[in-house]
GROMACS .gro file of C-alpha atoms in nm:
model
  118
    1UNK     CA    1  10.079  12.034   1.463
    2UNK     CA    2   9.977  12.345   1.635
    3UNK     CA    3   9.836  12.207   1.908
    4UNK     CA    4  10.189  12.018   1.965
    5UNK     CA    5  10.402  12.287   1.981
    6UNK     CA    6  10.174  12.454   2.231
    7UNK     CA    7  10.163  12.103   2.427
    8UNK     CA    8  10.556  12.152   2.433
    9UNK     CA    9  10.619  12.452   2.498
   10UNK     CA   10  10.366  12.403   2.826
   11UNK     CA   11  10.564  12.112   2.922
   12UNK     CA   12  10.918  12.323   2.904
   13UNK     CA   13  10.737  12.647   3.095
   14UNK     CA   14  10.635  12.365   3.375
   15UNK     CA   15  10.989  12.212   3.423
   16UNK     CA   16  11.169  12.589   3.414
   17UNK     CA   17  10.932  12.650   3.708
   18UNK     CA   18  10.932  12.322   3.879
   19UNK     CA   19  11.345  12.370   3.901
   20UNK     CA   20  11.258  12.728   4.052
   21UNK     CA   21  11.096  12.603   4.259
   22UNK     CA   22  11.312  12.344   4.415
   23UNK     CA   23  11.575  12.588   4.406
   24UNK     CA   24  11.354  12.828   4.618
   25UNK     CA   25  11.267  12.524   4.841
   26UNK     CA   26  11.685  12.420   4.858
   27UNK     CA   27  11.746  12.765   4.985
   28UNK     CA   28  11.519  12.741   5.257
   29UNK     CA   29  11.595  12.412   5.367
   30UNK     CA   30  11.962  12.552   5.407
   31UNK     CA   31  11.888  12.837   5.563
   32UNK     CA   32  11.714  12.680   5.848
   33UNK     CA   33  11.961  12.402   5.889
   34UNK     CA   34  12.187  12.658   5.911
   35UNK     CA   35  11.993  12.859   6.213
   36UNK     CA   36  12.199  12.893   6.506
   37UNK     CA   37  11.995  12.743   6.822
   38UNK     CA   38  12.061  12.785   7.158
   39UNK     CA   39  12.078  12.470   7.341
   40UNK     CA   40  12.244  12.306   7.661
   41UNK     CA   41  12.432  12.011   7.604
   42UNK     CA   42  12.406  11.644   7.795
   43UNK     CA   43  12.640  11.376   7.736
   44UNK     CA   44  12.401  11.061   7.830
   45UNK     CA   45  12.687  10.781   7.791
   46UNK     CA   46  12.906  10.943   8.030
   47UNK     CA   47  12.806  11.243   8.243
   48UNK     CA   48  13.096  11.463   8.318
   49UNK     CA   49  13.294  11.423   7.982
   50UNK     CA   50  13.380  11.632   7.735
   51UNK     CA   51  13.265  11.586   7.337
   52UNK     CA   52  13.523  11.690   7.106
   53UNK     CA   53  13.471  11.619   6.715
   54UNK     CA   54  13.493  11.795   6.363
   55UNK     CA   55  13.192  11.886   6.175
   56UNK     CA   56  13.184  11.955   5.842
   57UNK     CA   57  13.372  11.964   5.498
   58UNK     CA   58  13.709  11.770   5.419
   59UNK     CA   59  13.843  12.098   5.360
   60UNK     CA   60  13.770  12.315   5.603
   61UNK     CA   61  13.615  12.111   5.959
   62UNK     CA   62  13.503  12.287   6.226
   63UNK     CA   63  13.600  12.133   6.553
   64UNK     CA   64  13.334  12.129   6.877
   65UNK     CA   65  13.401  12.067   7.215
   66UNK     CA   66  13.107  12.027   7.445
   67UNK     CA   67  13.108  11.993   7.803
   68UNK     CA   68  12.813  11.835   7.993
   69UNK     CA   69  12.537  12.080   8.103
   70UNK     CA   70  12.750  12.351   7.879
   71UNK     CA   71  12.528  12.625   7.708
   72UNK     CA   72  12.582  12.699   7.336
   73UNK     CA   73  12.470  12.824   7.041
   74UNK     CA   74  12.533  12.567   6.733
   75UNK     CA   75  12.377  12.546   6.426
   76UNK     CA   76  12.054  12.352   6.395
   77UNK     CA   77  12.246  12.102   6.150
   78UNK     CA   78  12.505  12.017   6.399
   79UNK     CA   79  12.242  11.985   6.692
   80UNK     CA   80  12.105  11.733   6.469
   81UNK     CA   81  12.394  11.520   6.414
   82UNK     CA   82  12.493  11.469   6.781
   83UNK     CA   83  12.107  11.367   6.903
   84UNK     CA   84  12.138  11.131   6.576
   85UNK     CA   85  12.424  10.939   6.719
   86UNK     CA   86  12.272  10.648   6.898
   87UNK     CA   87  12.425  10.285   7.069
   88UNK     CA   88  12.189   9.956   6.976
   89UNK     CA   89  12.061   9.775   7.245
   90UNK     CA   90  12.068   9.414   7.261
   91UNK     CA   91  11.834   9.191   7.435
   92UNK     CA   92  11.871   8.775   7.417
   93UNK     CA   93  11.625   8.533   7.417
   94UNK     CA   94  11.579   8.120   7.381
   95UNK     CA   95  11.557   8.018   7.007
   96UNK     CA   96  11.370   7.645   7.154
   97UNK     CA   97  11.663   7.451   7.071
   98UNK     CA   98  11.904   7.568   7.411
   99UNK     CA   99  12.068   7.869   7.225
  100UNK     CA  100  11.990   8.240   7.308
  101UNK     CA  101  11.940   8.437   6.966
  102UNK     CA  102  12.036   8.811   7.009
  103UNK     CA  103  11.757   9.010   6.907
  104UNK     CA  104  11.806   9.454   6.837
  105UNK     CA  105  11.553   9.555   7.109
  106UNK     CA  106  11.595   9.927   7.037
  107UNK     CA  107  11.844  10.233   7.037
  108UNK     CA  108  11.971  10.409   7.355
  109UNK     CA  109  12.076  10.774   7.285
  110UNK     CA  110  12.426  10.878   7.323
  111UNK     CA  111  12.336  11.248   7.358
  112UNK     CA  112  12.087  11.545   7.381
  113UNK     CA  113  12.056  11.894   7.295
  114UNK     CA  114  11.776  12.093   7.509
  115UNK     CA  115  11.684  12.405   7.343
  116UNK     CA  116  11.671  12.693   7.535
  117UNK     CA  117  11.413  12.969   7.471
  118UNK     CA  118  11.509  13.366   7.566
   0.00000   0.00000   0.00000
């Protein structure tokens, strides 16, 4: 019986830290998404055009506009949103019976973020 309540009271010490500890590791996740990098901006689908869009809660967006070869300083979570946007690329070939089947040959990058060191 002893040994029980010791066994249990081990188990409840080890989740109270565990959720510490996630909260600890939470915090810093956050706090580096939400590092501001430098970076220049490249619009890869069409050089020359401006990217305008809103970035973050229903409630209160914050709206971008990036021009191509532009220098900014964004947060690291944003930078990684626009380099995640991506177009599929399609490639086609002969299925043996006189039909082309389409087949996802890969993903072409819309955009990209260079950082800049100073």
């Amino acid at each position: 019986m002893h040994m029980e309540k010791i066994m249990a009271e081990l188990k409840l010490s080890t989740a109270v830290q565990d959720r510490k500890q996630e909260k600890d590791s939470s915090g810093k996740k956050k706090a580096w998404l939400e590092e501001l990098l430098h970076i220049e901006f490249y619009n890869l689908e069409e050089p020359g055009v401006p990217l305008k869009f809103a970035y973050g809660s229903t409630k209160k967006p914050e709206t971008f506009t990036l021009l191509h070869g532009g220098k900014y300083r964004l947060p690291r979570e944003v930078v990684n949103h626009i380099e995640s946007r991506q177009v599929p690329m399609w490639g086609y070939k002969p299925d043996g019976t006189g039909r082309l089947q389409r087949n996802l040959e890969g993903y072409k990058s819309r955009f990209q973020c260079r950082q800049i060191f100073e």
